[in-house]
Coordinates of N, CA, C and O and ligand atoms in Angstrom, one line a residue:
X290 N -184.6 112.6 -140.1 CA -183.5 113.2 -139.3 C -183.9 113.8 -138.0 O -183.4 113.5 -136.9
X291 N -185.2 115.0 -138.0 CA -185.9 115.1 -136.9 C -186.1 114.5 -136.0 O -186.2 115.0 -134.9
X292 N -186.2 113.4 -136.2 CA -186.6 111.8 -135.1 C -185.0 111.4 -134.4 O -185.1 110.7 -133.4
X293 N -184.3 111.6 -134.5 CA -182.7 111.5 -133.9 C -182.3 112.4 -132.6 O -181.4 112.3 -131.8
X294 N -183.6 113.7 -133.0 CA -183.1 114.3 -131.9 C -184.1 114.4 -130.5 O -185.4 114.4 -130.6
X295 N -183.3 114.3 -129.3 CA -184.1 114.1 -127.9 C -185.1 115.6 -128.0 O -186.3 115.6 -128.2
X296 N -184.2 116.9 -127.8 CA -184.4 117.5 -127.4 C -184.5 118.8 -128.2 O -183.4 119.3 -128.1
X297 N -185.4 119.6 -128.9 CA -185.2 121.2 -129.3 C -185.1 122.1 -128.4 O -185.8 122.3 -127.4
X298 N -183.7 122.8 -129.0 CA -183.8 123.9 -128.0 C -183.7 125.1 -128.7 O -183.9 126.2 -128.2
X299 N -183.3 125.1 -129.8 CA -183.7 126.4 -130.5 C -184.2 126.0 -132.0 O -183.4 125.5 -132.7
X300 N -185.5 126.3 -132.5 CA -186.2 126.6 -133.6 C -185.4 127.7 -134.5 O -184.9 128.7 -134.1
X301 N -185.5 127.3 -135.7 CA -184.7 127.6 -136.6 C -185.1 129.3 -136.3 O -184.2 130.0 -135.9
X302 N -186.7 130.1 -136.4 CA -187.0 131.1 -136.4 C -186.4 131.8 -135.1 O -186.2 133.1 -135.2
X303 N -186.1 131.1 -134.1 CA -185.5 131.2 -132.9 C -184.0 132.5 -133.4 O -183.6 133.7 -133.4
X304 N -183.4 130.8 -133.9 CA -182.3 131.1 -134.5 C -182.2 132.6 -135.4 O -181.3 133.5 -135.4
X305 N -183.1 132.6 -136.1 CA -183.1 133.9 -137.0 C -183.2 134.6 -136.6 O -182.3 135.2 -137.0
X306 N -183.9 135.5 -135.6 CA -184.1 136.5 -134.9 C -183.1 136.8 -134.0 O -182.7 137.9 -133.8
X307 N -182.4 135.7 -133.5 CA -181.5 136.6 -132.6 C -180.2 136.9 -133.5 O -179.4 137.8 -133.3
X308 N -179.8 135.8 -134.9 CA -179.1 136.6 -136.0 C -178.8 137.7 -136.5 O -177.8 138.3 -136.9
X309 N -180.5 138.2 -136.6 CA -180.4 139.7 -136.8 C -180.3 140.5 -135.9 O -180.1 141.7 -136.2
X310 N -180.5 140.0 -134.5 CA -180.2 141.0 -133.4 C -178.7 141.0 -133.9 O -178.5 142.1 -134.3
X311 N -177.9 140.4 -133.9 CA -176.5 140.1 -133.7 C -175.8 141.4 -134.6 O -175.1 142.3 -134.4
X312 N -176.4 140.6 -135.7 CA -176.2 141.4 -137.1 C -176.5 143.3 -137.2 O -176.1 144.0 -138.1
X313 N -177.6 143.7 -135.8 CA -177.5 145.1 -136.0 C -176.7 145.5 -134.9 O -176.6 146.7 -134.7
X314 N -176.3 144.8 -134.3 CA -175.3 145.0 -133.1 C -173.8 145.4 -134.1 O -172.9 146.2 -133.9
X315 N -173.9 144.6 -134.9 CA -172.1 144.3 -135.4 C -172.5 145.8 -136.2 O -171.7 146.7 -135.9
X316 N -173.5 146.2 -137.0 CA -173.8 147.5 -137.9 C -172.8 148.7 -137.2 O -171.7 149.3 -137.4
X317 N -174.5 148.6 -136.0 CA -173.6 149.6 -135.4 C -172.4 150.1 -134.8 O -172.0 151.2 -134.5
X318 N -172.0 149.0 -134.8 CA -170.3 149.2 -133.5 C -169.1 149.5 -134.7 O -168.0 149.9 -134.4
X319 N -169.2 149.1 -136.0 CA -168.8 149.2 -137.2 C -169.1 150.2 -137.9 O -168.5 150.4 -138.9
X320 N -169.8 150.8 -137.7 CA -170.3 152.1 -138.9 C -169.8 152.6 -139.6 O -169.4 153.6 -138.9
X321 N -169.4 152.7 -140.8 CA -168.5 153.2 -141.6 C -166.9 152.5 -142.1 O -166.0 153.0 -142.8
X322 N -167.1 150.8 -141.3 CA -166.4 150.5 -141.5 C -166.2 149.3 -142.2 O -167.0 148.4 -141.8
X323 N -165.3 148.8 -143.3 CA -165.1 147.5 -144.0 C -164.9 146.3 -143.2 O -164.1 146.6 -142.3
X324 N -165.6 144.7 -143.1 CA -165.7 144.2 -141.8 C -165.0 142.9 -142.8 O -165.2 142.9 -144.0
X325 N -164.4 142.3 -142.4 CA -164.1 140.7 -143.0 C -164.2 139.8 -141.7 O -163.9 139.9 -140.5
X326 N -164.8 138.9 -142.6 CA -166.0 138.0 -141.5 C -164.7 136.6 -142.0 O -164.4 136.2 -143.2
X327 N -164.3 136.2 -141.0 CA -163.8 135.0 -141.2 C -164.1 134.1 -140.3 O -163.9 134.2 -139.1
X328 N -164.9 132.9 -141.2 CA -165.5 131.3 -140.7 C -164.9 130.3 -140.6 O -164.2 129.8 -141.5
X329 N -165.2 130.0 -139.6 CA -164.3 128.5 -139.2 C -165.6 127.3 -139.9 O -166.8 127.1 -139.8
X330 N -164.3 126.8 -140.6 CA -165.0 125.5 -141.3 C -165.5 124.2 -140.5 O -165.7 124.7 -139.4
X331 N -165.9 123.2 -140.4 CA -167.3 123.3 -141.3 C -168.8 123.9 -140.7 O -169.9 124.2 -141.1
X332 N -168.2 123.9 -139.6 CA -169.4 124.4 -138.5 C -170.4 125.9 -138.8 O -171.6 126.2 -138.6
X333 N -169.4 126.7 -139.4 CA -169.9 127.9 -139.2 C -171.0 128.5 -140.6 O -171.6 129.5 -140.8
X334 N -170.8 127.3 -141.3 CA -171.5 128.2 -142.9 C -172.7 128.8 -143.1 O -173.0 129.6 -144.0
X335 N -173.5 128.0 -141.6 CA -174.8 128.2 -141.7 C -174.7 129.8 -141.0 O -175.4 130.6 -141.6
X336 N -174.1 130.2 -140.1 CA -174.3 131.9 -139.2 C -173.0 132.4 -139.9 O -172.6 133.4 -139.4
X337 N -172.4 132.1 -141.0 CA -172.0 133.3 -141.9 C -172.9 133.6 -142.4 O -173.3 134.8 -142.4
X338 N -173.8 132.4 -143.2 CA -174.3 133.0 -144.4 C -175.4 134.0 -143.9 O -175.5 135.2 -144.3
X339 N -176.3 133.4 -143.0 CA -177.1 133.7 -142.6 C -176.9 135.7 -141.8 O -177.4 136.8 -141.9
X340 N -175.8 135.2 -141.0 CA -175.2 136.5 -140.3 C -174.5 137.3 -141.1 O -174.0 138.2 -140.5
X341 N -174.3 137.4 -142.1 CA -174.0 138.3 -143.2 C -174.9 138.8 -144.5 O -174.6 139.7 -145.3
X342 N -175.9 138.2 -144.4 CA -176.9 138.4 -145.5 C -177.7 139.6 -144.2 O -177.5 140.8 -144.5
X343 N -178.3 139.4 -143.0 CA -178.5 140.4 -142.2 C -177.9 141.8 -141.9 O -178.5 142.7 -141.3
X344 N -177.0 141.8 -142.3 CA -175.9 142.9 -142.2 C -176.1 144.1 -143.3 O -176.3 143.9 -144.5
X345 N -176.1 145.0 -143.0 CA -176.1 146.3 -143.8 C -175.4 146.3 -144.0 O -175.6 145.9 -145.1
X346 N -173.7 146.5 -143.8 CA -172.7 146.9 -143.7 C -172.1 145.9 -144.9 O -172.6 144.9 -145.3
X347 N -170.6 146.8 -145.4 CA -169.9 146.0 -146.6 C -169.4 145.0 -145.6 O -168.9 145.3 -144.5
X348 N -169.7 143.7 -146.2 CA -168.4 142.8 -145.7 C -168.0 141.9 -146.7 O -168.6 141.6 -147.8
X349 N -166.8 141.2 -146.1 CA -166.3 140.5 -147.2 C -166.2 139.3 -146.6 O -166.0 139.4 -145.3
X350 N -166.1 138.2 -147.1 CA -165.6 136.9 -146.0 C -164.3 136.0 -146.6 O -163.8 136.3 -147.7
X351 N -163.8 134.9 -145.6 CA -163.0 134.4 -146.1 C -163.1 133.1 -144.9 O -163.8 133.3 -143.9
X352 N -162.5 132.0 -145.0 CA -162.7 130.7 -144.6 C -161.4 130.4 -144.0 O -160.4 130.8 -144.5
X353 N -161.5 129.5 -142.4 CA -159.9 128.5 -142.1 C -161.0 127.4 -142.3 O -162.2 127.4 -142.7
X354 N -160.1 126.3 -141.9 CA -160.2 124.9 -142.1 C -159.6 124.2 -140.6 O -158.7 123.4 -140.8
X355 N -160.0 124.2 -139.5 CA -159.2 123.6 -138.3 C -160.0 122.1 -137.9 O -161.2 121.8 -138.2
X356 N -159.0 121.4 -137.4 CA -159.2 120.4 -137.0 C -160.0 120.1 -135.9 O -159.6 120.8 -135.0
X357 N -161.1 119.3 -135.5 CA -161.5 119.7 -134.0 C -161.8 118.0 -133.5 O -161.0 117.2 -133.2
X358 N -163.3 117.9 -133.5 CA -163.6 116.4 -132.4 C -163.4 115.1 -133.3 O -163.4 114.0 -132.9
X359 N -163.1 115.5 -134.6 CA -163.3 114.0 -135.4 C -165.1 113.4 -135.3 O -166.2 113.9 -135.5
X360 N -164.5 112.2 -135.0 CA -166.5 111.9 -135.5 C -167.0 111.8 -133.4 O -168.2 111.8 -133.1
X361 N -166.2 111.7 -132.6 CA -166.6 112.2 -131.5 C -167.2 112.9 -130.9 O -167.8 113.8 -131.6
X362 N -167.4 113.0 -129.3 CA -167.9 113.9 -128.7 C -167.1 114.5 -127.5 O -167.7 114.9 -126.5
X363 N -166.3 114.6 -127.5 CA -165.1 115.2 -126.9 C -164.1 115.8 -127.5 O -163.6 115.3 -128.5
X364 N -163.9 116.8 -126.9 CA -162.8 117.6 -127.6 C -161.2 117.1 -127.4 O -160.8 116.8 -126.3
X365 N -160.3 117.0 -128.3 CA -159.3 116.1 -127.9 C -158.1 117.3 -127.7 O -157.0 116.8 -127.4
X366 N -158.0 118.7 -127.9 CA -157.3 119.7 -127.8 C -156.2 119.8 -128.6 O -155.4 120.7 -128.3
X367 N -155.9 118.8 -129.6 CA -155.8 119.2 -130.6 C -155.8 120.1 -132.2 O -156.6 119.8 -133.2
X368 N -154.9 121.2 -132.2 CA -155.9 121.9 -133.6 C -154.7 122.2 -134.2 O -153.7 122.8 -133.6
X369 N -154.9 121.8 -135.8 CA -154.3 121.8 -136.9 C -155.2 122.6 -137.9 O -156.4 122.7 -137.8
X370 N -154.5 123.2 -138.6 CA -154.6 124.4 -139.7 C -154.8 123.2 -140.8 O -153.8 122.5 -141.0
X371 N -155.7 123.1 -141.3 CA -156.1 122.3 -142.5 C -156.2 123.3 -143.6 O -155.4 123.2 -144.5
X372 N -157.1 124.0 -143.5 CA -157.1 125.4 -144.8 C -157.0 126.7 -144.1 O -157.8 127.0 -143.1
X373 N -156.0 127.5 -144.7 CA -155.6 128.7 -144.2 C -156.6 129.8 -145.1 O -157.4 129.5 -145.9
X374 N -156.2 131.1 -144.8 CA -156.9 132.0 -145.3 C -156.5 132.7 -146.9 O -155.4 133.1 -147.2
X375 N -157.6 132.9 -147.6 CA -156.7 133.7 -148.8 C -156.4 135.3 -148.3 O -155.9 135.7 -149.4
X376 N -156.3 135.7 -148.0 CA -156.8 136.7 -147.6 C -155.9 137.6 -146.7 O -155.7 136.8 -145.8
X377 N -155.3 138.5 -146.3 CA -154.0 139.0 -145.8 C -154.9 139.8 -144.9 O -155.8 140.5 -145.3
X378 N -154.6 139.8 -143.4 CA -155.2 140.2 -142.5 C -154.5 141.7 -142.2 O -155.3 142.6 -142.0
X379 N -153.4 142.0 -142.2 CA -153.0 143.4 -142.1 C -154.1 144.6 -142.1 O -155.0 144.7 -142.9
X380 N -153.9 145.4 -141.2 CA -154.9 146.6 -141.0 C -156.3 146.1 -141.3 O -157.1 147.0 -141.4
X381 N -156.6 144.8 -141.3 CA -158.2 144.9 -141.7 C -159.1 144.6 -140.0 O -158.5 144.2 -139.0
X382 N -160.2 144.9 -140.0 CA -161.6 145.0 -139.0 C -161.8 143.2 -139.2 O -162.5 142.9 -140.1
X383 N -161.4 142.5 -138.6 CA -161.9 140.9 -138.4 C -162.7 140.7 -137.9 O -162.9 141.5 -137.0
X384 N -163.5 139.9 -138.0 CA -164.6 138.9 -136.9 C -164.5 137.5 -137.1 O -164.9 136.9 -138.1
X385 N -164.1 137.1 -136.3 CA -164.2 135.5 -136.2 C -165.4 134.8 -135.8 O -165.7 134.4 -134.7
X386 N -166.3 134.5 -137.4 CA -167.3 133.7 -136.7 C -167.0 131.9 -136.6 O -166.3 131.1 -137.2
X387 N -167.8 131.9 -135.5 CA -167.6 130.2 -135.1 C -169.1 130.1 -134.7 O -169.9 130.9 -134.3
X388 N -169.3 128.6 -135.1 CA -170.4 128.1 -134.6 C -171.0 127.9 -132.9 O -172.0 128.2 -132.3
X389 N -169.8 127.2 -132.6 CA -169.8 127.2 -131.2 C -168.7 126.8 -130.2 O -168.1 125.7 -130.1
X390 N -168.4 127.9 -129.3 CA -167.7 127.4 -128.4 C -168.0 126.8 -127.0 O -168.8 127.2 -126.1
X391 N -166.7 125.3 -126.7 CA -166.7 124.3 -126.0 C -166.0 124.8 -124.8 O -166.3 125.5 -123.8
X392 N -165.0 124.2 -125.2 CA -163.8 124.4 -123.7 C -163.0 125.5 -124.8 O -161.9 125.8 -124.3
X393 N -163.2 126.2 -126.1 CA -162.4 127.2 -126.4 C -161.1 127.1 -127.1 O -160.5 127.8 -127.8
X394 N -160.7 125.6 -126.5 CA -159.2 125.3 -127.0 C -158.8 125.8 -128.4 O -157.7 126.3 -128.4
X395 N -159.5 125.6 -129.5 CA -160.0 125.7 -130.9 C -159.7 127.1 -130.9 O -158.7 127.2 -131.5
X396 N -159.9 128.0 -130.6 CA -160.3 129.4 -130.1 C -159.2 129.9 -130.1 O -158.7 130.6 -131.0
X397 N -158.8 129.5 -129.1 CA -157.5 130.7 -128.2 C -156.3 130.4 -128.8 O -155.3 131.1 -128.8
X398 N -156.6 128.7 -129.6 CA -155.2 128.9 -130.6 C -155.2 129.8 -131.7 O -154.2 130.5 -132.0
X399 N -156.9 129.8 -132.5 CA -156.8 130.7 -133.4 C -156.6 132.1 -133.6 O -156.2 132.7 -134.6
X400 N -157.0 132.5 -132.3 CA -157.2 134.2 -131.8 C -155.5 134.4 -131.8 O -154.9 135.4 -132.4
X401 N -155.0 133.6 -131.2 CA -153.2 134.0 -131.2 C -152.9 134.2 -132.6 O -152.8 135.2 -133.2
X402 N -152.8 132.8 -133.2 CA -152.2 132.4 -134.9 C -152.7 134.0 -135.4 O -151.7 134.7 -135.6
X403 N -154.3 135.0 -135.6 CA -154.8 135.4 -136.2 C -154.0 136.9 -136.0 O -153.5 137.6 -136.9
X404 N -154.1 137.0 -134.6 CA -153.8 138.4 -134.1 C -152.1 138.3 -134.0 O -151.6 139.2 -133.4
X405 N -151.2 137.4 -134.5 CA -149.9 137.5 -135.0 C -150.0 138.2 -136.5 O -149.0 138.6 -137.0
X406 N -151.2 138.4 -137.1 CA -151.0 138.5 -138.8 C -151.1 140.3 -138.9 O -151.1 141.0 -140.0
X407 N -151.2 140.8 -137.7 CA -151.5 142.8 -138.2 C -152.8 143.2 -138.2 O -153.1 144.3 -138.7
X408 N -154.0 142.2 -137.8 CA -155.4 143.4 -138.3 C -155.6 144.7 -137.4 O -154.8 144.9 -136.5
X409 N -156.3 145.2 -137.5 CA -156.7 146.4 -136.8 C -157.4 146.0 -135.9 O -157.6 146.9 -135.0
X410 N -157.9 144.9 -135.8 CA -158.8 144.7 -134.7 C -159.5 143.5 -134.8 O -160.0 143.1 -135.9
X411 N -159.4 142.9 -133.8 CA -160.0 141.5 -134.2 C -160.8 141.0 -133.3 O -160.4 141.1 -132.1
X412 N -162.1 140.2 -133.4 CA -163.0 140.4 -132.9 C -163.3 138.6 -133.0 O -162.6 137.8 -133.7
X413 N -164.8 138.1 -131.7 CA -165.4 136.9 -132.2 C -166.5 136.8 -132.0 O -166.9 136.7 -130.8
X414 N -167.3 136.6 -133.1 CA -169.0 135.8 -132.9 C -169.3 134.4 -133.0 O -169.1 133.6 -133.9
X415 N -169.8 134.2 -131.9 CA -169.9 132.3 -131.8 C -171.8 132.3 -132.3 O -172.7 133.0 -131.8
X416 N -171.8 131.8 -132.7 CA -173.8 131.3 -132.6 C -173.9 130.4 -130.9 O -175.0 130.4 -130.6
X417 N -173.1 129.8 -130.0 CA -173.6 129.4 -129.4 C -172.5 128.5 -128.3 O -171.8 127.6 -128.7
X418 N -172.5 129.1 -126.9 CA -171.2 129.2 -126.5 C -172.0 128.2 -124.7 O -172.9 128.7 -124.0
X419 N -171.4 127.1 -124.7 CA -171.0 126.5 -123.2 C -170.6 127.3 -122.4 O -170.0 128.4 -122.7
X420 N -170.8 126.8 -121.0 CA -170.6 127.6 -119.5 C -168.6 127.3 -119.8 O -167.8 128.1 -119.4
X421 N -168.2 126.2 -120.5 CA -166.5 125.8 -120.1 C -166.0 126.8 -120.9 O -164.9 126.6 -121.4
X422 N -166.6 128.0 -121.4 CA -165.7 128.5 -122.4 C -165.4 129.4 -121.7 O -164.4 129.9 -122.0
X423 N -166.2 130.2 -120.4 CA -165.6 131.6 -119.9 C -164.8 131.1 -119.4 O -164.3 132.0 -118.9
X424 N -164.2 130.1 -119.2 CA -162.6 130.0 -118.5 C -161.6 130.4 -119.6 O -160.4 130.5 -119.3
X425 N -162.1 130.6 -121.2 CA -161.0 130.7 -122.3 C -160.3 132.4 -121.6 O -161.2 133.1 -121.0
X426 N -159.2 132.9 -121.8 CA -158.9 133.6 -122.0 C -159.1 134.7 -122.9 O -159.1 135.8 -122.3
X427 N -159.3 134.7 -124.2 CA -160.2 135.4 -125.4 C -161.5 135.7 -125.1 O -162.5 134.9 -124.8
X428 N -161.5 137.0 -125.1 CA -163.2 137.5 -124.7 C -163.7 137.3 -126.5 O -163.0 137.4 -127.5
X429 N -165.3 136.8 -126.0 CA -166.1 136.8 -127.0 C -167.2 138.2 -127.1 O -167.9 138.4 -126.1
X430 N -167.2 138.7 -127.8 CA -167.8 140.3 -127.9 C -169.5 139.9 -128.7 O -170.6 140.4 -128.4
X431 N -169.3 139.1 -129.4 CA -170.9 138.7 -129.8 C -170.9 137.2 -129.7 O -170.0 136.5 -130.0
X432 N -172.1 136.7 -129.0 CA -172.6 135.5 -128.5 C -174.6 135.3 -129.2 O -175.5 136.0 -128.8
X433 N -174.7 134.6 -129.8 CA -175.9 134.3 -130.3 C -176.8 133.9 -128.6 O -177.6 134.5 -127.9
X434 N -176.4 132.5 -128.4 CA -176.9 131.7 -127.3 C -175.9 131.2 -126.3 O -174.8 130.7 -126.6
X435 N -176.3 131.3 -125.0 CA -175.3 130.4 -124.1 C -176.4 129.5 -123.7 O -177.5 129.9 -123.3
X436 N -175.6 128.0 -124.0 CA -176.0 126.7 -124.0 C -175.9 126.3 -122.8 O -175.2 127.0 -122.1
X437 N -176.5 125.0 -122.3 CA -176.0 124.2 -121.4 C -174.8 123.4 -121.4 O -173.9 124.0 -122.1
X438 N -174.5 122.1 -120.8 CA -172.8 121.7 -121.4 C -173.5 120.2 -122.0 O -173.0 119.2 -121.7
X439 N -174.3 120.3 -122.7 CA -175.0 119.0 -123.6 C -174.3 119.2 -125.3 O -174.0 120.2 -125.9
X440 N -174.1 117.9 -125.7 CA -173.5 118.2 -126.9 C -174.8 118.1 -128.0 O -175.5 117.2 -128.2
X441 N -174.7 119.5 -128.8 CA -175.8 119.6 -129.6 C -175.6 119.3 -131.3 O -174.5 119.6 -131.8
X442 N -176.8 118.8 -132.2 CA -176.3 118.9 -133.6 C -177.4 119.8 -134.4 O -178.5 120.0 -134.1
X443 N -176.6 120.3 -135.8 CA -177.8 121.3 -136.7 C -177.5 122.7 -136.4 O -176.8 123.2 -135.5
X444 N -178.2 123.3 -137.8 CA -177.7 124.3 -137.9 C -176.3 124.7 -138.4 O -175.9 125.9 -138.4
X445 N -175.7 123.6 -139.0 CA -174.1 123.8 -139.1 C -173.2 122.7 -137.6 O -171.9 122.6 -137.6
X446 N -173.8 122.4 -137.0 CA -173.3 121.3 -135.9 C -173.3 119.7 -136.4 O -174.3 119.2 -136.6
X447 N -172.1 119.1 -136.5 CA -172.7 117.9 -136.9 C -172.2 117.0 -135.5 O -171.5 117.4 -134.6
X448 N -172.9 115.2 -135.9 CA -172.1 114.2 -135.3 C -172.1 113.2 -136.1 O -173.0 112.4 -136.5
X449 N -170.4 113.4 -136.3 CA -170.1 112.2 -137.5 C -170.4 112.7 -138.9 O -170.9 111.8 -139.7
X450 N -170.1 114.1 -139.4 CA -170.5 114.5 -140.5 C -172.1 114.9 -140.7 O -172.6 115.6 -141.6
X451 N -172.7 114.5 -139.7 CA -174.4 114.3 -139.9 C -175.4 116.1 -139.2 O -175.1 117.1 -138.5
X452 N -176.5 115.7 -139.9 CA -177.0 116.8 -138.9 C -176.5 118.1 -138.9 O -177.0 118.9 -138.1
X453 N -175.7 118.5 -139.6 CA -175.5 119.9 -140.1 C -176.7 121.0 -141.0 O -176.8 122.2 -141.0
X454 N -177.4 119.9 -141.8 CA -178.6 120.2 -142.5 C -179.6 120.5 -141.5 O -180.1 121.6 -141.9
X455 N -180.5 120.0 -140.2 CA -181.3 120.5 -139.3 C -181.3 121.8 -139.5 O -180.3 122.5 -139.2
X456 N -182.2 122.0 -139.9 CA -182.5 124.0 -139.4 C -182.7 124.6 -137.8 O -182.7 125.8 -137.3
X457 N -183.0 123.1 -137.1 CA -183.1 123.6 -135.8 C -181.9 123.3 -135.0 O -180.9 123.0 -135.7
X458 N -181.7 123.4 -133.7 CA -180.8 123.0 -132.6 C -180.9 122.4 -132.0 O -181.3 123.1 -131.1
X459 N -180.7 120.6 -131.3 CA -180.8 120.2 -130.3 C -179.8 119.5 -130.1 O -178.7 119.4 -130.6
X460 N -180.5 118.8 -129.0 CA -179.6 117.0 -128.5 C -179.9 116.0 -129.1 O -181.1 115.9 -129.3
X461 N -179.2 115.3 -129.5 CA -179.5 113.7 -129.9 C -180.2 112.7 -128.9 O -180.2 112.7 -127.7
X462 N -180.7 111.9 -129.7 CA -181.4 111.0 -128.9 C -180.4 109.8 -128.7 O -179.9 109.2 -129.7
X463 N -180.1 109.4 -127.3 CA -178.9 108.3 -126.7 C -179.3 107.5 -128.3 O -178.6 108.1 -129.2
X464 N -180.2 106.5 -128.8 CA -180.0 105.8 -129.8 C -179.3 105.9 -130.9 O -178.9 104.8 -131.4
X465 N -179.1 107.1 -131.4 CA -177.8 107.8 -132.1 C -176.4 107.1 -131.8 O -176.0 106.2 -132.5
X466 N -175.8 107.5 -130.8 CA -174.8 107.2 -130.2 C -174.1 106.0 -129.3 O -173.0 105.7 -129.1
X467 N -175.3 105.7 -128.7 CA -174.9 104.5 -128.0 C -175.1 102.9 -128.9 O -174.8 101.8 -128.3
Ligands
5GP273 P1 -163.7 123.7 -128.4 O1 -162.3 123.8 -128.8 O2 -164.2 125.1 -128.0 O3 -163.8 122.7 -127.2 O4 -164.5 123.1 -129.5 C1 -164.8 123.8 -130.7 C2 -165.3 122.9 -131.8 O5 -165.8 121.7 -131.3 C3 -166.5 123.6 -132.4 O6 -166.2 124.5 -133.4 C4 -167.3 122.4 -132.9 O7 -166.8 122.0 -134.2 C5 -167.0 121.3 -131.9 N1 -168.1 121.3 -130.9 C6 -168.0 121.7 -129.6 N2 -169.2 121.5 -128.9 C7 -170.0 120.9 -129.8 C8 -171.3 120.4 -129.8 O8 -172.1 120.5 -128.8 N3 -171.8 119.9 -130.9 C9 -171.1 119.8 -132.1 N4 -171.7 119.2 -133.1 N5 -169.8 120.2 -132.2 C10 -169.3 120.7 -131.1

């Protein structure tokens, strides 16, 4: 699987360290407070799990399910609610983790849909955010890495289902896809 990719740009240890930076940033700005961490499927499982096990603080999580590139590499702006939340957002401390944001579209639908439901506050951590996303309207309050505008897999990133298992980050190698 390693052999597929052109380019590393972040080592899994990479990855780990700035998690926990993340993770004592969220401590402190929270202190004393109940946090519900909700992950966008399928991308994100790897920097919940990971970004929640670093965490001091109580939290609880809960999962959506949105639609995004298909087995592509372009975003089609498109987004459908595939699995919704158990979970009743009313008065609660949110964080929306995502793996990574693109052009955001994915995003600023969910940030509306989410912040119609009553939380007290609602927040987002991406593991890894493109230059096209500061044009999203929705500020992002925790950012792991800002990327170049290359499409990357691992970590929780796939292409075509694939490459979510990589512990590292990169680009594919053209032979992959072409
Ligand atoms: P956006 O709506 O911000 O353009 O895209 C959001 C979703 O597209 C992400 O949650 C992710 O599933 C997918 N995506 C965007 N960029 C990449 C990328 O570079 N690699 C992979 N594997 N998925 C991406």
């Amino acid at each position: 699987m390693s052999q597929d990719l052109e380019k590393v740009l972040f080592t899994s240890d990479q990855i780990q360290a700035r998690i926990d930076e993340v993770a004592s940033q969220i401590d402190a700005d929270y202190e004393g407070r109940e946090i519900l961490l909700v992950g966008v499927l399928n991308g994100a499982v790897m920097v919940m799990s990971d970004l929640q096990r670093a965490m001091r603080s109580h939290v609880e999580m809960d999962w959506m399910a949105v639609s995004s590139y298909g087995a592509g590499t372009q975003s089609s702006g498109v987004v459908r609610i595939l699995k919704d939340l158990n979970a009743d957002l009313e008065g609660r401390d949110v964080i929306v983790v995502e793996d990574i944001i693109d052009t955001g579209l994915t995003l600023s639908y969910l940030m509306s849909n989410l912040a119609s439901r009553g939380p007290a506050s609602l927040e987002i951590m991406t593991m890894f955010r493109k230059p096209d996303a500061a044009q999203m309207e929705v500020p992002v309050k925790y950012v792991g890495f800002e990327i170049p505008n290359e499409f990357v897999v691992g970590y929780g990133l796939d292409y075509a289902g694939r490459y979510r298992n990589l512990r590292d980050v990169g680009t594919l190698a053209k032979h992959v896809y072409s």
